[in-house]
mmCIF file of C-alpha atoms and ligand atoms in Angstrom:
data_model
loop_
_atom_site.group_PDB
_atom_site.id
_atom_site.type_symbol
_atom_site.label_atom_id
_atom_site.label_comp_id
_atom_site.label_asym_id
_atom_site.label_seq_id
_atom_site.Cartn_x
_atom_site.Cartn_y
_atom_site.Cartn_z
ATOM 1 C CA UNK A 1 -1.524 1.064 1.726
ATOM 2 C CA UNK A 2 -3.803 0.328 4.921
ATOM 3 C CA UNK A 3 -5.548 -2.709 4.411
ATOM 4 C CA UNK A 4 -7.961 -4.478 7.144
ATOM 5 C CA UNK A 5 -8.342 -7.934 7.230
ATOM 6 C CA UNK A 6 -10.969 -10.031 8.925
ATOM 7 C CA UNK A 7 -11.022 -14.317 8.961
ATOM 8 C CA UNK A 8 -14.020 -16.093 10.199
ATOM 9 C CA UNK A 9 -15.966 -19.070 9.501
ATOM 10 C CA UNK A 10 -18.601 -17.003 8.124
ATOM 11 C CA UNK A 11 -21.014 -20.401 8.771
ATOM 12 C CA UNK A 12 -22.876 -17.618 7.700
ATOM 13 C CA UNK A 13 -21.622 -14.165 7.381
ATOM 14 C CA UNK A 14 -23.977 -11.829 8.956
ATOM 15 C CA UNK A 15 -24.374 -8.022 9.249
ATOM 16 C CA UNK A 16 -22.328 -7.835 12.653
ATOM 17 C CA UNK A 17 -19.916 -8.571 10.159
ATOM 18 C CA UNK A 18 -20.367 -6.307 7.496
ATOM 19 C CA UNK A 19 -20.989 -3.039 9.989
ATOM 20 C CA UNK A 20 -17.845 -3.714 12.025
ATOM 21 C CA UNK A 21 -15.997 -4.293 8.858
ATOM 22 C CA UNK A 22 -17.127 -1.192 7.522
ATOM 23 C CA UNK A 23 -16.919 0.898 10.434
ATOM 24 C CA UNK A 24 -12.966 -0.595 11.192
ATOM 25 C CA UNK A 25 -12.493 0.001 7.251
ATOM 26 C CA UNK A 26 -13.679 4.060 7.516
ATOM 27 C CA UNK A 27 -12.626 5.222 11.087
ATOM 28 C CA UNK A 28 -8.767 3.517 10.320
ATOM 29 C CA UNK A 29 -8.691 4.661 7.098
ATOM 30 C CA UNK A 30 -8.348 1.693 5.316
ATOM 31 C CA UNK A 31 -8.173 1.596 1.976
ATOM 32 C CA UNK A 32 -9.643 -2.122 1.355
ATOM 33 C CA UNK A 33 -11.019 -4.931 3.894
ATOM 34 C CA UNK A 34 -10.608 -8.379 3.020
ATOM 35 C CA UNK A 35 -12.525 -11.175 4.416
ATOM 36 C CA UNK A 36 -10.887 -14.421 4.373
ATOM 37 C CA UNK A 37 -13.335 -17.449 5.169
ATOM 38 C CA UNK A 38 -11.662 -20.337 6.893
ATOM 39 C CA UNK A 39 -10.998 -23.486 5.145
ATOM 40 C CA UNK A 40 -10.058 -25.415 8.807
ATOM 41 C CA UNK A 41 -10.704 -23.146 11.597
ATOM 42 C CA UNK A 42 -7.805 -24.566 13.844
ATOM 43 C CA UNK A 43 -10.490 -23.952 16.783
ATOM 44 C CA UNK A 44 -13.494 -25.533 15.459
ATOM 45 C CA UNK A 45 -12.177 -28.293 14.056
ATOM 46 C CA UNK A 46 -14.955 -30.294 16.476
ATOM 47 C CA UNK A 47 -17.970 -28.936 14.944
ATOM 48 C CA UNK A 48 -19.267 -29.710 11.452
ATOM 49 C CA UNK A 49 -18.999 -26.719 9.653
ATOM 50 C CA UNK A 50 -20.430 -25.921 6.277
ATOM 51 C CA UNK A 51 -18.056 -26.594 3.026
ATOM 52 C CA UNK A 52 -16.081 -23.805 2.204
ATOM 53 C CA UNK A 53 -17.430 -22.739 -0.899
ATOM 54 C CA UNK A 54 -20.486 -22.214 0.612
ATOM 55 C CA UNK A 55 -19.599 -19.730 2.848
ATOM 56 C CA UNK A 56 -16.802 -18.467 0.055
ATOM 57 C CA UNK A 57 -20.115 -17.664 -1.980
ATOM 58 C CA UNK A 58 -22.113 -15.565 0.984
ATOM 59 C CA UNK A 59 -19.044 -13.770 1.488
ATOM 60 C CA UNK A 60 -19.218 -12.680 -1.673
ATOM 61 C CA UNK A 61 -22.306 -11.938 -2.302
ATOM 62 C CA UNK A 62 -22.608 -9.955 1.447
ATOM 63 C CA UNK A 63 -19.789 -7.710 -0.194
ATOM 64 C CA UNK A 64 -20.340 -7.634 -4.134
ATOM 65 C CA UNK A 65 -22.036 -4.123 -3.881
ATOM 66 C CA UNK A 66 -19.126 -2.864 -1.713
ATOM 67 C CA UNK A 67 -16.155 -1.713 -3.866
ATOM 68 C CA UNK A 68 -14.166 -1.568 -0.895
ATOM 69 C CA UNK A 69 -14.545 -5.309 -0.002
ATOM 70 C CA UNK A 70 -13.269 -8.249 -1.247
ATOM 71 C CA UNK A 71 -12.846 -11.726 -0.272
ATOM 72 C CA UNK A 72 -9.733 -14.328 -0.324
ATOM 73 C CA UNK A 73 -9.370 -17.820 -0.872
ATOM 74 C CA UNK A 74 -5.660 -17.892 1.130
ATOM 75 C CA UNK A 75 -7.152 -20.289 3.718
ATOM 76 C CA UNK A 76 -9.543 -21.778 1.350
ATOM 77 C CA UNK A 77 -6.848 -22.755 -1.021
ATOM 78 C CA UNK A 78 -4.215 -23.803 1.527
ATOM 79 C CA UNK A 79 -4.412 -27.381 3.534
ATOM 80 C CA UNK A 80 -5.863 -27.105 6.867
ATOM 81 C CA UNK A 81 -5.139 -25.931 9.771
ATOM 82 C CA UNK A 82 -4.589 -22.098 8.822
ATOM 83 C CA UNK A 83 -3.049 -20.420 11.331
ATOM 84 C CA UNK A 84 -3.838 -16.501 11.424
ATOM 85 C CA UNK A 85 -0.390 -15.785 12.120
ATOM 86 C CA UNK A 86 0.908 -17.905 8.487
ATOM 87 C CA UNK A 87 -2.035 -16.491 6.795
ATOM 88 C CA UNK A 88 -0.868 -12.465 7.231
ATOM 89 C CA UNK A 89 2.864 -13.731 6.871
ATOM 90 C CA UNK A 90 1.075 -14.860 3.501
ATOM 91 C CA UNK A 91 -0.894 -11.452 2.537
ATOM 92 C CA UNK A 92 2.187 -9.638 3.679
ATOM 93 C CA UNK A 93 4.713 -11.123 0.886
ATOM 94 C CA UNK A 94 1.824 -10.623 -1.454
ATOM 95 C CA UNK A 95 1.317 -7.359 -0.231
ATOM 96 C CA UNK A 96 4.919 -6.403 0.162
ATOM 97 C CA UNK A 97 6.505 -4.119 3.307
ATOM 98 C CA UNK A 98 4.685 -0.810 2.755
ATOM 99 C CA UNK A 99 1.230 -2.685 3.369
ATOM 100 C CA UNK A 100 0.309 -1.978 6.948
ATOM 101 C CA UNK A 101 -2.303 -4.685 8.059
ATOM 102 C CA UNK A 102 -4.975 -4.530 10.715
ATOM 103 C CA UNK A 103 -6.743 -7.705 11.538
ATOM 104 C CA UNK A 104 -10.291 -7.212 13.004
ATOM 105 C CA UNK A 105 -11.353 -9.638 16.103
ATOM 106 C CA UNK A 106 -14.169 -9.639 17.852
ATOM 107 C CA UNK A 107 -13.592 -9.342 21.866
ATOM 108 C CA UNK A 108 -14.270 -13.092 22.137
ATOM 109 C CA UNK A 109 -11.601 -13.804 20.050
ATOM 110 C CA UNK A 110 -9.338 -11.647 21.383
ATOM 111 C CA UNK A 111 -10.037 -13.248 25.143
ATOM 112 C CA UNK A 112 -8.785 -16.542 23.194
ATOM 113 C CA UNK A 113 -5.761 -14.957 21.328
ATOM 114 C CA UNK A 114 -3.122 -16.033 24.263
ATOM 115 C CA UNK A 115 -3.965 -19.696 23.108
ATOM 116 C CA UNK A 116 -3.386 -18.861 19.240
ATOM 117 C CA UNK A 117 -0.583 -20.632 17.461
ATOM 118 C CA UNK A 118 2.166 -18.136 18.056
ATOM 119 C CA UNK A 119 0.264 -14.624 19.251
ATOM 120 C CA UNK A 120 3.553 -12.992 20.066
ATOM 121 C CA UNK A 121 4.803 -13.470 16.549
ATOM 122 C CA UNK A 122 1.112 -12.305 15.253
ATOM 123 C CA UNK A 123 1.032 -8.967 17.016
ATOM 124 C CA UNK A 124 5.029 -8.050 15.617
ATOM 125 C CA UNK A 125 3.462 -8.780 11.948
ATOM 126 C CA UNK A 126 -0.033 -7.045 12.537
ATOM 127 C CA UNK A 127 -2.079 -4.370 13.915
ATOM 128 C CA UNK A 128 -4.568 -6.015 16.267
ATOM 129 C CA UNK A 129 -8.196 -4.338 16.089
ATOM 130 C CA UNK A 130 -10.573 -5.332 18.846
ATOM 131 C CA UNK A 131 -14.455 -4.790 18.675
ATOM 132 C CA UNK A 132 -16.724 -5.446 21.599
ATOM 133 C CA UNK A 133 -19.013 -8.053 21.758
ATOM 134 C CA UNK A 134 -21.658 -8.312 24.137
ATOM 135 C CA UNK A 135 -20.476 -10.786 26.940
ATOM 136 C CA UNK A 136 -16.672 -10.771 26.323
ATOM 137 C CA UNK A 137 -15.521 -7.932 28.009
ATOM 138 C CA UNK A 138 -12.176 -6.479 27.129
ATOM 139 C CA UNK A 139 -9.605 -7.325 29.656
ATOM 140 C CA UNK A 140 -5.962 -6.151 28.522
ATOM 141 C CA UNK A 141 -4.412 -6.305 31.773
ATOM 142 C CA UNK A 142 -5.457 -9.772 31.908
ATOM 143 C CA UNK A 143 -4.140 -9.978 28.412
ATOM 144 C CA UNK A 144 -0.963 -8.404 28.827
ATOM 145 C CA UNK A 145 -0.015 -10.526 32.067
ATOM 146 C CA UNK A 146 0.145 -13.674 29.512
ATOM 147 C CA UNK A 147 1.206 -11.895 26.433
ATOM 148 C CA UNK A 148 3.942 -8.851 27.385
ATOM 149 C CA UNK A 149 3.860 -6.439 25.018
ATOM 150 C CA UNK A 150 -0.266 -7.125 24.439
ATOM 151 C CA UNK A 151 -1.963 -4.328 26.373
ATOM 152 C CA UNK A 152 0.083 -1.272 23.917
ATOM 153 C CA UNK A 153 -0.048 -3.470 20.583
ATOM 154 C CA UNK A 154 -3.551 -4.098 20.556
ATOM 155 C CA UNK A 155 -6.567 -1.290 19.371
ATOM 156 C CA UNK A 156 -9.705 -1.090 20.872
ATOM 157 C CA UNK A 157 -12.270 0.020 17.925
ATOM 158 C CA UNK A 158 -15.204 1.899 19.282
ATOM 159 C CA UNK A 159 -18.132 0.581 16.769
ATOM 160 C CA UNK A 160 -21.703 -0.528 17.897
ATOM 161 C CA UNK A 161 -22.025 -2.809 19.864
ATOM 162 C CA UNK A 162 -23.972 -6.037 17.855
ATOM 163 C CA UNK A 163 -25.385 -9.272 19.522
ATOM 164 C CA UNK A 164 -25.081 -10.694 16.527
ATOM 165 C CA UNK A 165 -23.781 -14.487 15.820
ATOM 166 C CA UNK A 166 -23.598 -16.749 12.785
ATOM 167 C CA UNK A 167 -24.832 -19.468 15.643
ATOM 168 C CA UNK A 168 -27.882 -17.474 16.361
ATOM 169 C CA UNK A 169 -28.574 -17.308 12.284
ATOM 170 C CA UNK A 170 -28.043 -20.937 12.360
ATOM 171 C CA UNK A 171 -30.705 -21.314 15.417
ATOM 172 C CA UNK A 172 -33.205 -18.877 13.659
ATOM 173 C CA UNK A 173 -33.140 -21.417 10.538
ATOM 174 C CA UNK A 174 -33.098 -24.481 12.561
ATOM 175 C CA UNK A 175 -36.421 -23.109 14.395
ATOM 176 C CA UNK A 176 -38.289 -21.514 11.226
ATOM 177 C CA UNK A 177 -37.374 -17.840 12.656
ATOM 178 C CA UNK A 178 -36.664 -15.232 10.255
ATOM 179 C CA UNK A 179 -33.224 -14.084 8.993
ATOM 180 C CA UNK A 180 -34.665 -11.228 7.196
ATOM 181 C CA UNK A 181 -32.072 -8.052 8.075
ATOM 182 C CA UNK A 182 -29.453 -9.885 9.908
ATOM 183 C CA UNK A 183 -28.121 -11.233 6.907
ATOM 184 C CA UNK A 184 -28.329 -9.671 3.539
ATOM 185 C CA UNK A 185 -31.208 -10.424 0.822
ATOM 186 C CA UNK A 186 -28.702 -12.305 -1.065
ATOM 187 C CA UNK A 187 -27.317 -14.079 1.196
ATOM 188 C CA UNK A 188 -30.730 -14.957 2.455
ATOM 189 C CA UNK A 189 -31.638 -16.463 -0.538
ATOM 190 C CA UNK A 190 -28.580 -18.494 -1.394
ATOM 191 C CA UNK A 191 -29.089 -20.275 2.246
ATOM 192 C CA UNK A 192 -32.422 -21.247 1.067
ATOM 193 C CA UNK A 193 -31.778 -22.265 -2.578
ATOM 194 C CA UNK A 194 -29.272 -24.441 -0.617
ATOM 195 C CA UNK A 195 -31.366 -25.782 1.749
ATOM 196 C CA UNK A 196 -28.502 -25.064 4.492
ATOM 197 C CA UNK A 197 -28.613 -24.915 8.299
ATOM 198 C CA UNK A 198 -32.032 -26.867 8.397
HETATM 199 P P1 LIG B 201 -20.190 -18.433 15.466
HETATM 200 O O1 LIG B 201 -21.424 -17.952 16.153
HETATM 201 O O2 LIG B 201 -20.417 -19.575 14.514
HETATM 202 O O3 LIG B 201 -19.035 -18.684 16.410
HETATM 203 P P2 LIG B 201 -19.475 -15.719 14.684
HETATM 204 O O4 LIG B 201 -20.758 -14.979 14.534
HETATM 205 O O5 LIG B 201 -18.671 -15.477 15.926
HETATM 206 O O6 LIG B 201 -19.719 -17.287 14.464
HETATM 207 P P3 LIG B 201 -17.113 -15.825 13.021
HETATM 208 O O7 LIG B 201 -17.084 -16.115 11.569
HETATM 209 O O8 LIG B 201 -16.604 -16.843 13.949
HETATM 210 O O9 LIG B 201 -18.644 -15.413 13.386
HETATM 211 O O10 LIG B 201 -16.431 -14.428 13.322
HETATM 212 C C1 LIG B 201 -15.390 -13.853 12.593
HETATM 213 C C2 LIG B 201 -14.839 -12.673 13.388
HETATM 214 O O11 LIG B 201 -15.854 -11.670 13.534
HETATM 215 C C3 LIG B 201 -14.407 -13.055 14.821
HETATM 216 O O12 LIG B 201 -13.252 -12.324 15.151
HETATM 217 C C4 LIG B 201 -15.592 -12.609 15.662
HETATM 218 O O13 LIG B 201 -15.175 -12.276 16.968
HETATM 219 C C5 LIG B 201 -16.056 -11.379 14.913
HETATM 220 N N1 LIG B 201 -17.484 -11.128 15.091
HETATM 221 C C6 LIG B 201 -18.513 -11.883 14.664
HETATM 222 N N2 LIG B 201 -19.693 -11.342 14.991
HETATM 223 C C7 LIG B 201 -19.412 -10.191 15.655
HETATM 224 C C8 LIG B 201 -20.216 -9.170 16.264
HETATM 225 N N3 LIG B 201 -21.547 -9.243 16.283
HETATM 226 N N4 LIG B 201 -19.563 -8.134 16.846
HETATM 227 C C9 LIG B 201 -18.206 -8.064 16.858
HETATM 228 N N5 LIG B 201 -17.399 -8.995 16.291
HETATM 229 C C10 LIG B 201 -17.982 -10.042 15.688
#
């Protein structure tokens, strides 16, 4: 089994989600992607971030129609922090030894991953799938010069190329802007039945 895996806040999940998700999920050959919202994002522990089940819900609603999605509670379930690296150790047992995993990032995550809670362990137990994101160029020489090993381990996924953020949802809201399109219908509507992000 090939299964991609992609962890977020989700605060809310958007379509530059769901097409890089999809896109990693087809061109790899994977047989299933798995979003797994964060309980305690160990790097945005400073902001005030919407309760978990809230964003558990928009994750699943964002990939109910899609049999090839699903979405897991590991880090919901679990006391904060989660690091990424415990959380595939995690799906990996579950999964057991014939499961190879690729874990999506965004580019700006990636420029972050030297700081990670143990990266070198992370890219042993995972494939590492990069996606561009406009303004966080990919720099793997960079990369490799603090991580050894970094440059070879990681994939580059060539997908389109979405300015997309969950903080520019949360601005469109804030400032009476329309969402329509850059998140689903359904999720849409559950951030306005909940009043959230106002
Ligand atoms: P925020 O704006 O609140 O920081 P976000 O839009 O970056 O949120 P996250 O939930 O933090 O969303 O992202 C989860 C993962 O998806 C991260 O690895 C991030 O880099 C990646 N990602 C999010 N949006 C995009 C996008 N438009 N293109 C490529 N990768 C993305």
């Amino acid at each position: 089994m090939r299964i991609g895996v992609i962890g977020g806040t989700f605060d809310p999940i958007h379509i530059g989600h769901l097409i890089i998700a999809e896109e990693a999920r087809v061109l790899l050959e994977l047989d299933q992607m798995v979003f797994i919202p964060a309980g305690k994002p160990p790097h945005k522990l400073d902001l005030s971030i919407t309760d978990p089940e809230h964003r558990f819900a928009m994750v699943e609603l964002a990939t109910a129609d899609n049999p090839h999605m699903t979405v897991s509670r590991v880090d919901i379930d679990r006391p904060g922090p989660c690091y990424t690296v415990d959380t595939i150790r995690l799906l990996q047992d579950v999964w057991g030894p014939e499961t190879a995993i690729y874990f999506l990032i965004g580019t700006d995550s990636l420029a972050e991953l030297p700081t990670w809670y143990q990266p070198q362990r992370l890219l042993r137990l995972c494939h590492i799938v990069a996606v561009r994101r406009p303004g966080y160029p990919v720099d793997l020489q960079a990369l490799e010069g603090v991580l050894p090993g970094a440059a070879s381990l990681i994939h580059i996924l060539e997908a389109p190329v979405l300015d997309i953020s969950a903080t520019d949802v949360r601005r469109r809201i804030r400032e009476g802007r329309s969402i329509r399109y850059v998140v689903p219908r359904a999720v849409e509507r559950y951030i306005s039945e909940h009043r959230l992000y106002l």
